[in-house]
Short mmCIF file of C-alpha atoms and ligand atoms in Angstrom, two decimals:
data_model
loop_
_atom_site.label_atom_id
_atom_site.label_comp_id
_atom_site.label_asym_id
_atom_site.label_seq_id
_atom_site.Cartn_x
_atom_site.Cartn_y
_atom_site.Cartn_z
CA UNK A 1 52.13 -27.28 37.43
CA UNK A 2 50.23 -27.50 34.41
CA UNK A 3 47.66 -24.50 35.33
CA UNK A 4 51.31 -22.39 34.76
CA UNK A 5 50.45 -23.05 30.82
CA UNK A 6 47.75 -20.83 28.69
CA UNK A 7 45.58 -23.45 27.83
CA UNK A 8 43.92 -22.87 24.40
CA UNK A 9 40.91 -20.52 24.22
CA UNK A 10 37.60 -22.25 23.77
CA UNK A 11 35.64 -22.14 20.97
CA UNK A 12 32.08 -20.06 21.54
CA UNK A 13 29.56 -22.70 23.18
CA UNK A 14 27.84 -26.07 21.41
CA UNK A 15 23.84 -25.07 20.28
CA UNK A 16 22.11 -25.84 23.72
CA UNK A 17 21.34 -29.36 24.36
CA UNK A 18 17.84 -30.63 25.84
CA UNK A 19 15.97 -33.50 25.03
CA UNK A 20 18.27 -35.15 27.06
CA UNK A 21 17.96 -35.38 31.02
CA UNK A 22 20.61 -35.80 33.16
CA UNK A 23 19.31 -38.32 36.68
CA UNK A 24 22.66 -37.20 39.44
CA UNK A 25 24.91 -35.98 36.71
CA UNK A 26 24.17 -38.31 34.27
CA UNK A 27 23.31 -38.02 31.39
CA UNK A 28 20.09 -40.52 30.69
CA UNK A 29 18.95 -42.25 26.97
CA UNK A 30 15.63 -44.30 27.28
CA UNK A 31 15.25 -44.31 30.99
CA UNK A 32 18.32 -45.20 31.14
CA UNK A 33 21.65 -43.85 33.36
CA UNK A 34 24.21 -44.22 30.90
CA UNK A 35 26.92 -45.89 32.09
CA UNK A 36 24.67 -48.54 32.85
CA UNK A 37 23.61 -48.05 28.93
CA UNK A 38 27.14 -48.51 28.34
CA UNK A 39 27.54 -51.48 30.10
CA UNK A 40 23.94 -52.96 28.94
CA UNK A 41 25.21 -52.77 25.54
CA UNK A 42 28.30 -54.48 26.14
CA UNK A 43 30.40 -52.12 24.86
CA UNK A 44 31.53 -48.64 23.59
CA UNK A 45 31.51 -46.78 21.00
CA UNK A 46 27.10 -47.12 20.61
CA UNK A 47 24.93 -45.29 18.90
CA UNK A 48 21.66 -44.63 20.83
CA UNK A 49 17.85 -43.83 19.20
CA UNK A 50 15.32 -43.00 21.92
CA UNK A 51 12.27 -44.25 20.89
CA UNK A 52 10.31 -41.98 23.25
CA UNK A 53 12.47 -38.82 21.56
CA UNK A 54 11.09 -39.97 17.62
CA UNK A 55 7.27 -40.23 18.82
CA UNK A 56 7.78 -36.50 20.89
CA UNK A 57 8.80 -35.63 17.32
CA UNK A 58 6.97 -37.12 15.39
CA UNK A 59 3.32 -36.23 17.48
CA UNK A 60 4.50 -32.43 17.24
CA UNK A 61 5.33 -33.03 13.46
CA UNK A 62 1.93 -33.40 13.32
CA UNK A 63 0.04 -30.96 15.99
CA UNK A 64 1.83 -28.31 13.89
CA UNK A 65 1.16 -29.14 10.19
CA UNK A 66 -2.93 -29.68 8.23
CA UNK A 67 -4.46 -32.66 9.21
CA UNK A 68 -4.26 -33.32 5.96
CA UNK A 69 -0.83 -33.59 5.11
CA UNK A 70 1.05 -36.64 4.41
CA UNK A 71 4.01 -37.77 6.50
CA UNK A 72 7.65 -39.49 4.86
CA UNK A 73 10.24 -40.18 6.59
CA UNK A 74 13.07 -40.43 4.03
CA UNK A 75 14.80 -43.77 6.41
CA UNK A 76 18.58 -42.81 4.17
CA UNK A 77 19.04 -40.16 7.12
CA UNK A 78 18.98 -43.62 10.37
CA UNK A 79 18.16 -46.82 7.93
CA UNK A 80 19.25 -48.83 11.45
CA UNK A 81 16.10 -52.00 10.42
CA UNK A 82 14.35 -51.30 14.65
CA UNK A 83 14.37 -47.17 13.71
CA UNK A 84 12.86 -47.94 10.16
CA UNK A 85 10.26 -50.55 12.65
CA UNK A 86 8.85 -47.48 14.37
CA UNK A 87 9.46 -44.89 12.76
CA UNK A 88 6.50 -47.02 9.91
CA UNK A 89 4.46 -47.28 12.52
CA UNK A 90 4.49 -43.46 13.14
CA UNK A 91 5.16 -41.54 9.61
CA UNK A 92 2.20 -41.80 6.31
CA UNK A 93 5.45 -43.43 4.54
CA UNK A 94 8.56 -44.24 4.07
CA UNK A 95 11.43 -43.00 0.86
CA UNK A 96 13.14 -44.81 0.21
CA UNK A 97 17.11 -44.44 -2.51
CA UNK A 98 17.92 -47.90 -3.09
CA UNK A 99 16.62 -51.72 -2.77
CA UNK A 100 18.94 -51.89 -0.34
CA UNK A 101 16.61 -49.35 1.60
CA UNK A 102 13.42 -50.67 0.22
CA UNK A 103 14.04 -53.96 1.52
CA UNK A 104 14.71 -52.67 4.56
CA UNK A 105 10.94 -51.05 4.30
CA UNK A 106 9.23 -54.26 3.23
CA UNK A 107 10.90 -55.86 6.22
CA UNK A 108 10.17 -53.37 8.55
CA UNK A 109 6.17 -54.01 7.89
CA UNK A 110 6.28 -50.76 5.79
CA UNK A 111 2.63 -50.37 3.31
CA UNK A 112 4.88 -50.95 0.19
CA UNK A 113 1.45 -48.79 -2.01
CA UNK A 114 2.44 -45.45 0.34
CA UNK A 115 6.78 -46.44 -0.43
CA UNK A 116 8.57 -44.83 -3.03
CA UNK A 117 11.83 -44.98 -4.56
CA UNK A 118 13.78 -41.93 -5.54
CA UNK A 119 17.38 -41.80 -6.47
CA UNK A 120 19.28 -40.85 -9.44
CA UNK A 121 21.47 -44.67 -11.43
CA UNK A 122 19.05 -47.33 -10.77
CA UNK A 123 19.60 -50.04 -11.60
CA UNK A 124 17.92 -52.50 -13.95
CA UNK A 125 17.38 -55.26 -12.09
CA UNK A 126 16.19 -52.21 -8.99
CA UNK A 127 13.65 -51.31 -11.08
CA UNK A 128 12.36 -54.90 -11.56
CA UNK A 129 12.39 -54.81 -7.92
CA UNK A 130 10.50 -51.28 -7.28
CA UNK A 131 8.06 -52.79 -9.45
CA UNK A 132 7.12 -56.50 -8.57
CA UNK A 133 7.02 -53.96 -5.08
CA UNK A 134 4.08 -52.36 -6.02
CA UNK A 135 6.47 -49.43 -4.33
CA UNK A 136 6.69 -45.95 -6.66
CA UNK A 137 9.07 -45.05 -8.64
CA UNK A 138 10.36 -41.26 -8.48
CA UNK A 139 12.26 -41.30 -12.02
CA UNK A 140 14.20 -39.85 -12.72
CA UNK A 141 16.32 -40.32 -16.57
CA UNK A 142 14.32 -40.63 -19.23
CA UNK A 143 16.41 -44.07 -19.45
CA UNK A 144 14.02 -44.93 -16.46
CA UNK A 145 10.54 -45.63 -18.32
CA UNK A 146 11.17 -48.59 -20.98
CA UNK A 147 13.31 -50.80 -18.80
CA UNK A 148 10.27 -49.99 -16.06
CA UNK A 149 7.51 -50.38 -18.62
CA UNK A 150 9.00 -54.34 -19.36
CA UNK A 151 9.23 -55.15 -15.61
CA UNK A 152 5.25 -53.99 -15.71
CA UNK A 153 4.69 -55.78 -19.12
CA UNK A 154 6.59 -58.86 -17.73
CA UNK A 155 5.18 -59.27 -14.07
CA UNK A 156 2.07 -58.45 -15.33
CA UNK A 157 1.47 -55.97 -12.75
CA UNK A 158 1.42 -51.62 -13.10
CA UNK A 159 4.78 -49.39 -12.70
CA UNK A 160 3.56 -46.40 -10.70
CA UNK A 161 5.69 -43.44 -11.37
CA UNK A 162 6.17 -39.98 -10.48
CA UNK A 163 8.54 -37.57 -12.64
CA UNK A 164 10.99 -36.31 -9.92
CA UNK A 165 11.22 -33.14 -11.40
CA UNK A 166 14.50 -30.57 -11.00
CA UNK A 167 13.08 -27.58 -10.27
CA UNK A 168 14.61 -23.73 -11.69
CA UNK A 169 14.39 -22.51 -7.96
CA UNK A 170 17.11 -23.89 -5.00
CA UNK A 171 15.54 -24.19 -1.33
CA UNK A 172 17.82 -20.51 -0.40
CA UNK A 173 20.61 -21.48 3.51
CA UNK A 174 20.35 -24.90 2.50
CA UNK A 175 23.16 -26.33 4.33
CA UNK A 176 23.16 -29.20 0.59
CA UNK A 177 21.85 -28.01 -2.60
CA UNK A 178 19.70 -30.48 -4.22
CA UNK A 179 17.77 -27.98 -7.10
CA UNK A 180 18.58 -24.99 -8.88
CA UNK A 181 21.28 -24.87 -11.57
CA UNK A 182 22.16 -28.41 -13.31
CA UNK A 183 21.46 -31.66 -10.75
CA UNK A 184 22.04 -35.01 -10.81
CA UNK A 185 18.82 -35.43 -9.54
CA UNK A 186 14.75 -35.58 -11.35
CA UNK A 187 14.41 -34.63 -14.53
CA UNK A 188 14.41 -30.64 -16.14
CA UNK A 189 11.69 -28.48 -15.45
CA UNK A 190 11.96 -28.38 -19.17
CA UNK A 191 12.07 -31.61 -19.77
CA UNK A 192 8.84 -32.67 -18.14
CA UNK A 193 6.24 -31.82 -20.32
CA UNK A 194 8.01 -34.85 -22.66
CA UNK A 195 8.35 -37.04 -19.65
CA UNK A 196 5.13 -36.80 -19.01
CA UNK A 197 4.35 -38.11 -22.78
CA UNK A 198 6.26 -41.28 -22.76
CA UNK A 199 4.67 -42.28 -19.61
CA UNK A 200 1.20 -41.98 -21.42
CA UNK A 201 3.10 -43.46 -24.30
CA UNK A 202 4.59 -46.26 -22.36
CA UNK A 203 1.57 -46.91 -20.44
CA UNK A 204 3.05 -46.51 -16.72
CA UNK A 205 0.71 -45.63 -13.76
CA UNK A 206 1.59 -41.89 -13.15
CA UNK A 207 0.88 -40.59 -9.86
CA UNK A 208 1.81 -37.01 -9.07
CA UNK A 209 5.53 -35.26 -9.43
CA UNK A 210 8.41 -35.19 -6.75
CA UNK A 211 9.76 -31.86 -5.95
CA UNK A 212 13.56 -31.48 -3.22
CA UNK A 213 15.14 -28.97 -3.08
CA UNK A 214 17.05 -28.39 -0.68
CA UNK A 215 17.98 -30.37 2.92
CA UNK A 216 19.00 -29.41 6.71
CA UNK A 217 17.71 -25.59 6.46
CA UNK A 218 16.63 -23.60 10.12
CA UNK A 219 14.42 -20.85 8.34
CA UNK A 220 11.14 -21.20 7.89
CA UNK A 221 10.02 -18.64 5.38
CA UNK A 222 13.45 -20.07 2.67
CA UNK A 223 10.98 -23.38 3.44
CA UNK A 224 7.83 -22.19 3.51
CA UNK A 225 9.19 -20.17 -0.40
CA UNK A 226 10.45 -23.68 -1.85
CA UNK A 227 6.68 -24.87 -1.26
CA UNK A 228 4.99 -22.39 -2.64
CA UNK A 229 7.35 -22.79 -5.50
CA UNK A 230 7.27 -27.08 -6.10
CA UNK A 231 3.65 -26.57 -5.72
CA UNK A 232 3.06 -23.49 -8.38
CA UNK A 233 5.54 -25.74 -10.61
CA UNK A 234 3.24 -29.32 -9.91
CA UNK A 235 0.15 -27.54 -11.21
CA UNK A 236 1.84 -26.33 -14.22
CA UNK A 237 3.02 -29.21 -15.14
CA UNK A 238 -0.08 -30.90 -14.61
CA UNK A 239 -1.61 -29.44 -17.59
CA UNK A 240 0.72 -31.66 -19.00
CA UNK A 241 -0.11 -35.16 -18.13
CA UNK A 242 -2.71 -38.16 -18.99
CA UNK A 243 -3.97 -38.88 -16.00
CA UNK A 244 -4.86 -36.20 -12.57
CA UNK A 245 -2.23 -35.75 -9.62
CA UNK A 246 -2.71 -37.88 -6.83
CA UNK A 247 0.72 -37.07 -5.46
CA UNK A 248 3.22 -34.56 -4.60
CA UNK A 249 5.49 -34.29 -2.56
CA UNK A 250 7.08 -31.20 -1.62
CA UNK A 251 10.21 -32.20 -0.06
CA UNK A 252 11.29 -31.20 3.01
CA UNK A 253 15.06 -30.38 4.05
CA UNK A 254 13.27 -28.85 8.19
CA UNK A 255 17.18 -28.43 9.47
CA UNK A 256 17.69 -28.97 13.42
CA UNK A 257 19.89 -26.69 15.59
CA UNK A 258 24.39 -27.80 15.43
CA UNK A 259 26.12 -25.07 15.97
CA UNK A 260 26.97 -22.09 18.33
CA UNK A 261 23.95 -19.58 17.24
CA UNK A 262 21.38 -21.97 16.00
CA UNK A 263 17.81 -22.08 16.34
CA UNK A 264 15.31 -24.49 16.00
CA UNK A 265 13.31 -24.96 12.37
CA UNK A 266 9.59 -22.87 13.88
CA UNK A 267 7.07 -25.05 12.54
CA UNK A 268 4.53 -21.85 13.17
CA UNK A 269 4.89 -20.44 9.67
CA UNK A 270 5.25 -23.95 7.55
CA UNK A 271 1.91 -25.86 8.52
CA UNK A 272 0.46 -22.08 8.29
CA UNK A 273 1.71 -22.13 4.27
CA UNK A 274 1.23 -25.95 3.71
CA UNK A 275 -2.57 -25.03 5.12
CA UNK A 276 -2.93 -23.06 2.33
CA UNK A 277 -1.86 -24.99 -0.06
CA UNK A 278 -3.87 -27.56 1.02
CA UNK A 279 -6.30 -25.98 0.72
CA UNK A 280 -5.80 -24.86 -2.68
CA UNK A 281 -4.80 -28.21 -3.55
CA UNK A 282 -8.48 -29.03 -2.87
CA UNK A 283 -9.84 -27.10 -5.65
CA UNK A 284 -6.69 -26.69 -7.97
CA UNK A 285 -5.52 -30.11 -7.41
CA UNK A 286 -8.25 -32.26 -5.87
CA UNK A 287 -6.93 -36.00 -6.51
CA UNK A 288 -3.97 -34.86 -5.02
CA UNK A 289 -2.16 -36.21 -1.91
CA UNK A 290 -0.08 -33.44 -0.31
CA UNK A 291 3.83 -35.60 1.18
CA UNK A 292 6.25 -33.63 2.80
CA UNK A 293 9.36 -36.03 3.56
CA UNK A 294 11.85 -35.24 6.48
CA UNK A 295 14.84 -37.93 7.90
CA UNK A 296 16.64 -35.83 9.58
CA UNK A 297 13.97 -33.73 11.77
CA UNK A 298 12.71 -36.79 12.66
CA UNK A 299 15.58 -38.58 13.82
CA UNK A 300 18.87 -35.61 14.42
CA UNK A 301 17.51 -35.22 17.87
CA UNK A 302 17.24 -38.04 19.13
CA UNK A 303 20.12 -40.17 19.24
CA UNK A 304 23.84 -39.75 20.31
CA UNK A 305 26.95 -41.24 20.20
CA UNK A 306 29.17 -42.32 23.72
CA UNK A 307 32.49 -43.49 23.25
CA UNK A 308 35.07 -43.75 25.72
CA UNK A 309 37.61 -41.70 27.02
CA UNK A 310 40.98 -44.45 26.35
CA UNK A 311 43.49 -41.72 26.87
CA UNK A 312 44.61 -37.84 28.22
CA UNK A 313 46.46 -36.42 26.88
CA UNK A 314 47.80 -33.14 27.15
CA UNK A 315 50.00 -31.33 24.19
CA UNK A 316 52.34 -27.49 24.41
CA UNK A 317 48.97 -26.71 27.61
CA UNK A 318 45.59 -27.99 25.74
CA UNK A 319 44.39 -31.20 25.99
CA UNK A 320 42.97 -34.41 24.51
CA UNK A 321 40.83 -36.69 25.40
CA UNK A 322 40.99 -39.43 23.81
CA UNK A 323 38.51 -41.87 22.49
CA UNK A 324 37.73 -45.30 21.01
CA UNK A 325 35.35 -43.80 18.16
CA UNK A 326 35.45 -41.37 16.59
CA UNK A 327 35.45 -40.23 12.09
CA UNK A 328 35.25 -44.17 11.54
CA UNK A 329 31.90 -44.03 13.16
CA UNK A 330 30.46 -40.09 13.19
CA UNK A 331 31.85 -39.12 10.12
CA UNK A 332 29.57 -35.77 10.17
CA UNK A 333 30.17 -35.13 13.66
CA UNK A 334 34.34 -34.53 12.14
CA UNK A 335 33.34 -32.16 10.08
CA UNK A 336 34.01 -34.16 6.85
CA UNK A 337 30.17 -34.66 5.42
CA UNK A 338 29.15 -32.08 3.19
CA UNK A 339 30.79 -28.46 6.38
CA UNK A 340 32.62 -26.16 4.16
CA UNK A 341 33.54 -24.61 7.47
CA UNK A 342 34.10 -27.14 10.31
CA UNK A 343 31.97 -27.18 14.02
CA UNK A 344 31.58 -28.49 16.92
CA UNK A 345 28.14 -30.82 17.35
CA UNK A 346 27.30 -30.12 20.62
CA UNK A 347 29.33 -32.50 23.08
CA UNK A 348 29.83 -33.66 27.05
CA UNK A 349 30.50 -35.54 29.08
CA UNK A 350 27.96 -37.88 29.49
CA UNK A 351 28.35 -39.12 33.45
CA UNK A 352 30.00 -36.08 34.44
CA UNK A 353 27.85 -33.99 32.66
CA UNK A 354 26.39 -31.42 35.74
CA UNK A 355 30.12 -31.08 37.00
CA UNK A 356 30.82 -28.09 37.13
CA UNK A 357 34.64 -28.89 36.99
CA UNK A 358 35.36 -27.36 33.54
CA UNK A 359 38.43 -27.39 31.43
CA UNK A 360 39.31 -26.60 27.08
CA UNK A 361 39.53 -29.99 26.06
CA UNK A 362 39.10 -31.75 22.46
CA UNK A 363 38.20 -34.51 21.75
CA UNK A 364 40.08 -36.75 19.01
CA UNK A 365 38.95 -40.51 18.34
CA UNK A 366 42.10 -43.48 18.02
CA UNK A 367 42.47 -42.75 13.83
CA UNK A 368 45.56 -41.15 12.73
CA UNK A 369 45.00 -38.75 11.13
CA UNK A 370 44.24 -35.32 12.16
CA UNK A 371 40.51 -34.90 10.63
CA UNK A 372 39.23 -37.63 13.66
CA UNK A 373 38.29 -34.72 15.94
CA UNK A 374 34.78 -35.37 17.25
CA UNK A 375 36.01 -31.37 19.64
CA UNK A 376 37.92 -28.64 18.90
CA UNK A 377 39.04 -26.46 22.24
CA UNK A 378 35.54 -27.18 23.54
CA UNK A 379 34.29 -26.19 27.56
CA UNK A 380 33.41 -29.62 28.83
CA UNK A 381 33.22 -31.30 32.64
CA UNK A 382 37.14 -32.33 33.08
CA UNK A 383 36.83 -35.71 32.44
CA UNK A 384 38.95 -39.51 33.30
CA UNK A 385 40.48 -42.07 31.31
CA UNK A 386 36.92 -44.49 31.18
CA UNK A 387 34.72 -41.35 31.05
CA UNK A 388 31.80 -41.23 28.86
CA UNK A 389 32.02 -39.18 26.04
CA UNK A 390 28.04 -38.37 24.67
CA UNK A 391 27.90 -36.96 21.01
CA UNK A 392 24.45 -35.58 21.01
CA UNK A 393 22.88 -34.61 16.78
CA UNK A 394 23.65 -37.67 15.94
CA UNK A 395 20.10 -39.35 15.26
CA UNK A 396 20.40 -39.16 10.95
CA UNK A 397 23.58 -39.58 9.11
CA UNK A 398 26.10 -41.09 11.69
CA UNK A 399 26.98 -44.76 11.37
CA UNK A 400 25.38 -45.71 8.34
CA UNK A 401 27.49 -42.54 6.80
CA UNK A 402 30.61 -43.18 7.87
CA UNK A 403 33.54 -44.73 6.80
CA UNK A 404 33.47 -47.39 9.66
CA UNK A 405 36.26 -50.05 7.64
CA UNK A 406 38.34 -47.29 7.51
CA UNK A 407 42.48 -47.69 9.51
CA UNK A 408 40.55 -51.05 11.13
CA UNK A 409 38.91 -50.83 13.80
CA UNK A 410 35.60 -52.56 15.29
CA UNK A 411 32.82 -51.12 14.44
CA UNK A 412 29.77 -49.34 16.63
CA UNK A 413 26.50 -50.95 17.39
CA UNK A 414 23.81 -48.89 17.34
CA UNK A 415 21.19 -49.98 19.92
CA UNK A 416 17.02 -47.89 20.04
CA UNK A 417 15.79 -47.62 23.37
C1 PLP B 1 18.03 -37.25 1.74
C2 PLP B 1 17.06 -36.71 1.32
C3 PLP B 1 15.12 -36.67 2.56
C4 PLP B 1 16.32 -36.60 2.68
O1 PLP B 1 17.03 -35.21 3.63
P1 PLP B 1 17.12 -34.66 5.75
O2 PLP B 1 17.59 -33.76 4.90
O3 PLP B 1 17.71 -35.65 5.73
O4 PLP B 1 15.38 -34.62 5.32
C5 PLP B 1 14.93 -36.65 1.40
N1 PLP B 1 13.82 -37.41 0.06
C6 PLP B 1 15.84 -36.46 -0.58
C7 PLP B 1 15.33 -37.10 -2.28
C8 PLP B 1 16.69 -37.01 -0.58
O5 PLP B 1 17.28 -37.52 -1.55
#
C-alpha cells in the first residue's frame, strides 16, 4: 500500500563524499567496517575521527603551502584530547581560546613556545596561567595589559604578547564573519598604535600581530585577498612597535564543502599568494614567522557521526528514520549552529551505503523538537531499525559544540581510529 502514497520529492544531493572507502557496501572508518567499529565502541551514537585522514590532510596542505609558513591548529574545532595529541605532533603550533583548552594542549605535549591564546573575555586567572605556561597571548583588550604586567612581575616570567587586530576589512564570502565593522574580537586598527605604546610602557614582550577575518570560506581568491590585506595592515602597524615583528598570524578561514554544489577549496592560488607574501616578508619583516591557523579545514572532513535507527515511521507519505542521537550531539548538522538557511550535511546509511534500493527519507533525532533534523527529505538507501546512519563532514564543531544535556539523552562517545 505504501507505494500508493506519493512521497515528498528528495532535496538536491549533498556534497559528494569520497574520503571514506566502502567494503562490501559498508562504510570503512580507520580501516574498520562501521558495524564492527560500532561493536568495538560499545554504543551508538559516537563520533569517529580517522587518523589516516588527519595525517593526509596536513601532508597535502604542507605540500601546497610554502615551507616557511607555520601551520597552527585552532583546537576549538575539535578539542578531543586524543585528536589534539595527534595534531600537536603534525602541526607547528596550537591555538587555544580558554585556559581549559590550554590545559588540553599542554597535556597533549604541545610546545608552549608555539601555543597562542586568543579570545575575548580572558579572565585574570587565565592570563596568569598563560604567563606561567609561557604561551603567547593574543591581546584583545587594553584591560589585559596591566593584568599581564602584574602576572609577569609576580611570577618573574616574561609576558609574551601579540596584538589581535580587528581589521577594517572582512573575509568576503565567509560562513562566519569575524572582522570588518564593530566586533568583540581584537583591537580596532585605529587603537593599535596606542596599545603598542602601552605594551612598551608595561614592559611586555611584544612578538607580533594576529588577524583573523573570517571562517568557512571556499573562495580561494577571497582568502588570498584577506591575507594580502592582513599582511599590508601588519606591515603598517609594525612601524609603531618598539620591537620587531617575530610572529605574524594571518588567520585562516579555509572552508570545507558541506552542501550541494560546494567544491573543495583550491589550495594552489593560496600557496602562491603565501609564497609571495613570505618573499616580501624576507626584506620587509625579516624576523617574522608567518602563521596560518586552521580548525575546520584540518579536522572537519576526517570525522563522521554514527547514530543508530531506533524507529522507522511513515507520516502522510513521508518516511522518517528516527535515530538514537541528533542535535544534542550534532548541532551543526541539524542546521542550528550559525547557519542562515538549513541544508543537509552529507548523510548515508552506513551499513548499506552501496545499495541501489533508494527512497526519499528524513533522518530525525530523538528530541521533542522539530529542529532535531539530520537529513531533510534525502535520497537514501532504504533503511530498517538497527541500521547505522553516518553524517559526514563531522570532525569539526561536533560534540563539543552541541547541547549534550538538552533533553537528558546519553552523551555521545568520541573515538580516534
Ligand atoms: C574559530 C577560530 C579559528 C578556527 O576557525 P575554522 O573556521 O575552524 O578554521 C581560528 N582562529 C580564530 C581566532 C578563531 O576564533
